Short mmCIF file of C-alpha atoms in Angstrom, two decimals:
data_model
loop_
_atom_site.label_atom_id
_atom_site.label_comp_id
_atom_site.label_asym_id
_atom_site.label_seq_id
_atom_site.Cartn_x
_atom_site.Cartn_y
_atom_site.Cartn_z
CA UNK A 605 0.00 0.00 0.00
CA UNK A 606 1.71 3.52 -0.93
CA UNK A 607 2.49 5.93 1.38
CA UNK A 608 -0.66 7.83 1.67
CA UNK A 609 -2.56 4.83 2.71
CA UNK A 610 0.31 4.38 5.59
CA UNK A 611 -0.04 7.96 6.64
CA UNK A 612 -4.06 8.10 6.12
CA UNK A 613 -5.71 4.39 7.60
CA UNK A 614 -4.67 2.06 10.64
CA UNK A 615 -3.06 -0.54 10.78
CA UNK A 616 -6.02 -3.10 11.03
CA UNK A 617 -9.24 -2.83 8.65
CA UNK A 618 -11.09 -2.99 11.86
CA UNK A 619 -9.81 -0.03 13.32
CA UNK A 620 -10.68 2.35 10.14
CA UNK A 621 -12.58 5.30 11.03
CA UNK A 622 -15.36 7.37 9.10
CA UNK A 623 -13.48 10.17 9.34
CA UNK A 624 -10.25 8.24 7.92
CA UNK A 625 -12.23 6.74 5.25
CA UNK A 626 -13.39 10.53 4.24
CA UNK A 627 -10.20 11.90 3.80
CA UNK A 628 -8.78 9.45 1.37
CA UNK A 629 -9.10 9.52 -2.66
CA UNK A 630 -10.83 7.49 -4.77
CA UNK A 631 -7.74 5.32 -6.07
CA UNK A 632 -6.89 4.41 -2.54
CA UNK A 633 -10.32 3.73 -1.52
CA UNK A 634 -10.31 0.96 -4.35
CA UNK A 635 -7.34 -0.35 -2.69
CA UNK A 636 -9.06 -0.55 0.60
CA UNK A 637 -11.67 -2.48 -0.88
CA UNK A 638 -9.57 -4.61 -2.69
CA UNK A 639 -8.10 -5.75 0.91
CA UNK A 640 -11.33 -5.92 2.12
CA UNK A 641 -12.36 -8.57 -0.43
CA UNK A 642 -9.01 -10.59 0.03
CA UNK A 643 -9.78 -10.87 3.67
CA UNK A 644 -13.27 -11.91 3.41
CA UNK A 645 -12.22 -14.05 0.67
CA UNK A 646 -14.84 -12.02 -1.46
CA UNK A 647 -14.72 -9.53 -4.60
CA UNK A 648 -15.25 -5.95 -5.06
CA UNK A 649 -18.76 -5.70 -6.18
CA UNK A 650 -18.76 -1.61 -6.77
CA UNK A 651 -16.79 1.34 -5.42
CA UNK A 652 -18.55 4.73 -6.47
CA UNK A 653 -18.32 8.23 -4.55
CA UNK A 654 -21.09 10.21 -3.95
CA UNK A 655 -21.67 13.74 -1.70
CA UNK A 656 -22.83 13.00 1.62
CA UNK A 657 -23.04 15.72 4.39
CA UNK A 658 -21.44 18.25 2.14
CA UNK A 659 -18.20 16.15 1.95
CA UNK A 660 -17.46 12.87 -0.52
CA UNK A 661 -18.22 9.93 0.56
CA UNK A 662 -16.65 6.43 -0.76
CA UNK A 663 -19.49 3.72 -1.17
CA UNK A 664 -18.04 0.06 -1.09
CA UNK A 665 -19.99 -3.11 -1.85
CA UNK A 666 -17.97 -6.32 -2.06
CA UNK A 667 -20.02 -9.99 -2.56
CA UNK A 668 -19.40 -12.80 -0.85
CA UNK A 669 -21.08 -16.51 -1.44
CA UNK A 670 -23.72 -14.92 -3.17
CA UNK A 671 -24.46 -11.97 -0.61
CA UNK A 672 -23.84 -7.87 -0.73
CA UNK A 673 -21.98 -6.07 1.72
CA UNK A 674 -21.66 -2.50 2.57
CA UNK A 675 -18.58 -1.23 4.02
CA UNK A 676 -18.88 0.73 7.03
CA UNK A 677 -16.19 2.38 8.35
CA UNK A 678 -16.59 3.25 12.04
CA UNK A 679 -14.15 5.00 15.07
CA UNK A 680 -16.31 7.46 17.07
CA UNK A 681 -19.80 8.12 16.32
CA UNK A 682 -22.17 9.99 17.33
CA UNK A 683 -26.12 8.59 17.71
CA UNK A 684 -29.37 9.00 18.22
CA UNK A 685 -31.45 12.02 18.11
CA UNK A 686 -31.12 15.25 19.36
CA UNK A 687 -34.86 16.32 20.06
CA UNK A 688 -33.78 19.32 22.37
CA UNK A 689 -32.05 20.74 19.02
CA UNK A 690 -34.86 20.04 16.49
CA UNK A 691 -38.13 21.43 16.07
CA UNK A 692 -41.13 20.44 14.33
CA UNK A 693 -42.60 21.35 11.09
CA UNK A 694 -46.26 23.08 12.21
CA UNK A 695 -47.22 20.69 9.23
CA UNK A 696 -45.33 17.86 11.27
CA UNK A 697 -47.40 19.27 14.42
CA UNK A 698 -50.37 19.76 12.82
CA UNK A 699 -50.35 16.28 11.51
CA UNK A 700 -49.60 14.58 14.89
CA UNK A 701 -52.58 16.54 16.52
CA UNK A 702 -55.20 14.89 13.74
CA UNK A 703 -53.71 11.44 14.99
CA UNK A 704 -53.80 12.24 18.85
CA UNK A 705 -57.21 13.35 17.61
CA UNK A 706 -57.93 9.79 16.30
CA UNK A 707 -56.62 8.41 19.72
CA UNK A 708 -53.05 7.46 18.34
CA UNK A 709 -49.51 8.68 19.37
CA UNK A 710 -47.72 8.53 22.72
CA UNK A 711 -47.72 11.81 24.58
CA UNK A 712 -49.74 15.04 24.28
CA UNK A 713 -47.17 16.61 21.29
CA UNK A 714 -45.04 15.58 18.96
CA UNK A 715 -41.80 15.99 20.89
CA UNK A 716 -43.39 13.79 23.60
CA UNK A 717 -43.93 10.71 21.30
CA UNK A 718 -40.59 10.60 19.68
CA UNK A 719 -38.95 10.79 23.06
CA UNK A 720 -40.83 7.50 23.87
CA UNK A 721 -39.87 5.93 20.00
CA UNK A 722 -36.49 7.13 19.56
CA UNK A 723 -33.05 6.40 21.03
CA UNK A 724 -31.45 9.66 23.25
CA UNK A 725 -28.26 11.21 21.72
CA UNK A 726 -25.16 9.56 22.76
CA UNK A 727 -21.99 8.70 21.58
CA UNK A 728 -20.23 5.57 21.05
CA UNK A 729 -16.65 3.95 19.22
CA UNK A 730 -17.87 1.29 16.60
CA UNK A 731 -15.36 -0.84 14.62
CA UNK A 732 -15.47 -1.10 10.69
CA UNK A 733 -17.94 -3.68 9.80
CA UNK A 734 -19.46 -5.31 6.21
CA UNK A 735 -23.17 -5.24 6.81
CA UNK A 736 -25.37 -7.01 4.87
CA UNK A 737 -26.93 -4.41 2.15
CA UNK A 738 -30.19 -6.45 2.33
CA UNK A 739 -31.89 -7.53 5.11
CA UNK A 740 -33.37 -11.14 5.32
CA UNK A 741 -36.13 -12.79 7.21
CA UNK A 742 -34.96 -14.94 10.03
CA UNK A 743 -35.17 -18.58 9.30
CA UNK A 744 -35.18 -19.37 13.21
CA UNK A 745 -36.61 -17.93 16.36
CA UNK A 746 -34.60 -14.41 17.29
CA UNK A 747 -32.90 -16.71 20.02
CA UNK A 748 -31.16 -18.91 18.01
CA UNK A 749 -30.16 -16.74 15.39
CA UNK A 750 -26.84 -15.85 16.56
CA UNK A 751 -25.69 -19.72 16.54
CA UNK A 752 -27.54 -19.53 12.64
CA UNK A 753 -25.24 -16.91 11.62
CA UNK A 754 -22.02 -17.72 13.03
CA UNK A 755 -22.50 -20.96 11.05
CA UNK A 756 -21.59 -19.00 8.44
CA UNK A 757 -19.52 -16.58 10.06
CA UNK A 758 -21.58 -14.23 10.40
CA UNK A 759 -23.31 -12.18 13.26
CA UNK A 760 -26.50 -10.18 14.11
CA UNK A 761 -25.94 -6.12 14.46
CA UNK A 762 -26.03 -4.26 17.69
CA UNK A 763 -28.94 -1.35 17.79
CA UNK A 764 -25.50 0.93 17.28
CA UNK A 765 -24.15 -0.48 14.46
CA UNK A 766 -27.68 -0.67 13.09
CA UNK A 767 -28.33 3.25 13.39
CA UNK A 768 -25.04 3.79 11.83
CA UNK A 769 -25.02 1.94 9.37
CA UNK A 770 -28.61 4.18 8.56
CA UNK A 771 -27.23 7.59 9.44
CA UNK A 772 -24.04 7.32 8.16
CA UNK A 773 -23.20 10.45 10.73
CA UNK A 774 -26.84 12.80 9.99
CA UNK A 775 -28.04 14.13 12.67
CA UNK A 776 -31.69 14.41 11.33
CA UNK A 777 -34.65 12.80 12.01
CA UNK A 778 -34.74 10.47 9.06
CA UNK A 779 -31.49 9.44 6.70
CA UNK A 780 -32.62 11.67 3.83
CA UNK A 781 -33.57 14.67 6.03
CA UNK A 782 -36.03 15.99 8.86
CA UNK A 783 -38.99 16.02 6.50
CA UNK A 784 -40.98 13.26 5.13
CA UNK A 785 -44.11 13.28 2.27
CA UNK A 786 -47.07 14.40 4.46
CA UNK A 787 -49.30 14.18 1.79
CA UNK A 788 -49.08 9.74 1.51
CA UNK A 789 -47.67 7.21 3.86
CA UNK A 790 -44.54 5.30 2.90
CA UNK A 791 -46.34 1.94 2.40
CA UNK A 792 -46.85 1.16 -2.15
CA UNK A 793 -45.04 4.57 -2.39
CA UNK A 794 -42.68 4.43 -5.31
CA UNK A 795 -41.35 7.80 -5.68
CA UNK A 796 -40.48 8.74 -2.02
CA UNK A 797 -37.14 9.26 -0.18
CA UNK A 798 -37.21 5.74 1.32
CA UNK A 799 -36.34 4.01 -1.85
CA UNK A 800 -33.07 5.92 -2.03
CA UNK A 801 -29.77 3.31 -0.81
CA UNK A 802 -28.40 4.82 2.53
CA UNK A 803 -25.12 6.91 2.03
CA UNK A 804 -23.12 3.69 2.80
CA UNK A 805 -25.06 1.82 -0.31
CA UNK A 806 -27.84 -0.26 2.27
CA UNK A 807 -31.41 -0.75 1.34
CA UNK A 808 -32.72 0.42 4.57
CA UNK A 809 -35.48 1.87 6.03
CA UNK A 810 -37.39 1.10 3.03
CA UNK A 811 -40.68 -0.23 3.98
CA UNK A 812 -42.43 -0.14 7.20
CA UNK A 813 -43.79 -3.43 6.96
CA UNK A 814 -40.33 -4.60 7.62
CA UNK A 815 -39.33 -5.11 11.71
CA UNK A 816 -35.46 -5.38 11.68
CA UNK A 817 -33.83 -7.29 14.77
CA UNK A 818 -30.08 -6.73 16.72
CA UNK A 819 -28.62 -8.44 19.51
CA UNK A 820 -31.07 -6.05 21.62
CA UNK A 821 -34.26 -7.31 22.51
CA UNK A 822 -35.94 -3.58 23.57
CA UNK A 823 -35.56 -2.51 20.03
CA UNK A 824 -36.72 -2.96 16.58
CA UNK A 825 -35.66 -0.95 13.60
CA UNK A 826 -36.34 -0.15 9.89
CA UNK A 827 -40.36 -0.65 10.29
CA UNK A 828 -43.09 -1.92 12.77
CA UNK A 829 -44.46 -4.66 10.69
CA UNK A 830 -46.91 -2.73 8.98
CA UNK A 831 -48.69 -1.55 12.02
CA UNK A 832 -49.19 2.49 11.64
CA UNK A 833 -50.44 1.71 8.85
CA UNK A 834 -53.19 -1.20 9.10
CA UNK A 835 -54.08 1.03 12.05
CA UNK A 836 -54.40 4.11 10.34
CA UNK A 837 -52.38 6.66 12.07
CA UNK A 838 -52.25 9.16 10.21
CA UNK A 839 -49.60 9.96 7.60
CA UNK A 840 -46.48 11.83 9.75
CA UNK A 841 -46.94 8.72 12.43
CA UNK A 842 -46.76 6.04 9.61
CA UNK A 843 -42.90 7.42 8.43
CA UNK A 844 -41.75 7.97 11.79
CA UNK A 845 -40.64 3.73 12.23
CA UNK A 846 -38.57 4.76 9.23
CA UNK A 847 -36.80 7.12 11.81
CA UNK A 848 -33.26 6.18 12.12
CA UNK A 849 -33.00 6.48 16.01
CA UNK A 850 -36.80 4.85 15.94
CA UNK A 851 -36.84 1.87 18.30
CA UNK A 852 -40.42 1.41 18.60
CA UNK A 853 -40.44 -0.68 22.47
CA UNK A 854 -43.91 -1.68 22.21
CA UNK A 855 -43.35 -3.66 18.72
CA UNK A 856 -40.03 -5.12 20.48
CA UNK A 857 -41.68 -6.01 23.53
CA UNK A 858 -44.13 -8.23 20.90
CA UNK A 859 -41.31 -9.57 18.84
CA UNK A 860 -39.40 -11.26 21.69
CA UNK A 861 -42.65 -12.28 23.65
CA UNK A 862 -44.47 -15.50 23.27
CA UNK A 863 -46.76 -13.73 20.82
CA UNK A 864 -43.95 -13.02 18.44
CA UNK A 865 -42.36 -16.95 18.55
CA UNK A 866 -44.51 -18.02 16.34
CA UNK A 867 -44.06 -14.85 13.67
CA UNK A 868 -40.38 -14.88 13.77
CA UNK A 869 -40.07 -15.50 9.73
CA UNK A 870 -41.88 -12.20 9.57
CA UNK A 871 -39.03 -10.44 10.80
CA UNK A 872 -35.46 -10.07 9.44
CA UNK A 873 -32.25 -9.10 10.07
CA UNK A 874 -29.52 -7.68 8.38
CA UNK A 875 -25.95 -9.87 9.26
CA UNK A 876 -22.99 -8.10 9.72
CA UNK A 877 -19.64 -10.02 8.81
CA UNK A 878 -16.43 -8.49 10.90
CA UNK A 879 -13.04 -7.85 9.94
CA UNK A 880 -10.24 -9.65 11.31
CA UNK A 881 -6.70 -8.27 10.30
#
């Protein structure tokens, strides 16, 4: 590896930061995901830049037996959400008050529900990961998934790694923004901001029926199995389990009780295979 790469990334794959990862070109990012592939004995599936957060931002998918993989670097992150720095739309507001009206949503405002849905602001050091740029429905109770996976040397996410890996380092309410269509709810829509790939390449947050699972049993993520909107909620509360900090502990509490034992192939998962160097 030439000298910038010495100078610019650590030692061990693992260890590579986001910030490291931003401040090297595109040639040397290629190189990086060359190693990648050796060690996972997989290939380079794409490498592309694209503008994320004002800055570039190198996208790296490499396959491996027949599976995508997102690169994503980690070091120091920061996660959650911030609710004592963000206000509401008064569409947003206005919205929310029609549901409360209906007898849905979790506190008398908006800021009162999310503070009950979402994860607090918080910081935390993450290594560098390949995540799985699909997630899959389990084929085993949530128990006994993480003795599936490292079958094939793989492992379930933590909540962390999850909201990373959906963030990518945004500090806004959803991964595309504070806003969302108020005007349709997520579910059939084709042309909304959902069916955009995350900044690190993932197809994430993309449908609400969908009720993601990590090695933490008080969250779900990525949907609520299609519950805002069989119920109706209203338009602002059926985007909000796109949320990246959404953790909706009410669907969780279902998924890991005895109720949700006998649904487990409705939910998925999204493996994460680590680097060793």
């Amino acid at each position: 590896m030439s000298d910038l790469r010495a100078r610019l990334l650590p030692t061990s794959l693992a260890d590579l930061s986001l910030d490291q990862w931003r401040s090297v070109d595109l040639p040397t990012a290629r190189r990086v995901a060359q190693e990648v592939a050796d060690l996972v004995e997989g290939r380079v599936a794409a490498v592309e830049t694209l503008e994320h957060l004002g800055a570039p931002l190198h996208r790296v998918r490499i396959e491996r037996n027949a599976q995508e993989f997102a690169l994503l670097p980690g070091g120091a992150v920061t996660l959650g959400f911030d609710l004592d720095a963000w206000q509401p739309t008064p569409e947003q507001a206005a919205d929310y008050a029609e549901s409360l009206d209906q007898g849905f949503g979790c506190g008398p405002d908006l800021r009162a529900h999310l503070a009950q849905m979402l994860s607090p602001l918080r910081k935390a050091t993450l290594a560098t990961v390949l995540m799985a740029v699909e997630d899959g429905n389990l084929t085993a109770p949530p128990a006994d998934m993480p003795a599936v996976l490292a079958a094939r040397g793989l492992r379930m996410p933590s909540s962390d790694e999850w909201e990373h890996a959906c963030g990518a380092g945004a500090d806004t309410l959803f991964r595309w923004g504070n806003d969302c269509p108020l005007d349709r709810i997520p579910y059939g829509d084709r042309t909304g901001p959902q069916n955009q790939l995350s900044a690190f390449g993932l197809r994430i947050t993309y449908d609400t029926y969908r009720t993601e699972l990590t090695n933490v049993t008080t969250a779900v993520h990525g949907g609520d199995g299609g519950e805002s909107v069989c119920g109706g909620y209203g338009p602002l509360l059926a985007w909000l389990p796109l949320a990246t900090a959404n953790r909706n502990p009410a669907m969780a509490e279902f998924v890991h009780g005895p109720d949700g034992e006998d649904l487990y192939e409705d939910f998925s998962t999204r493996p994460v295979l680590p680097l060793r160097s």
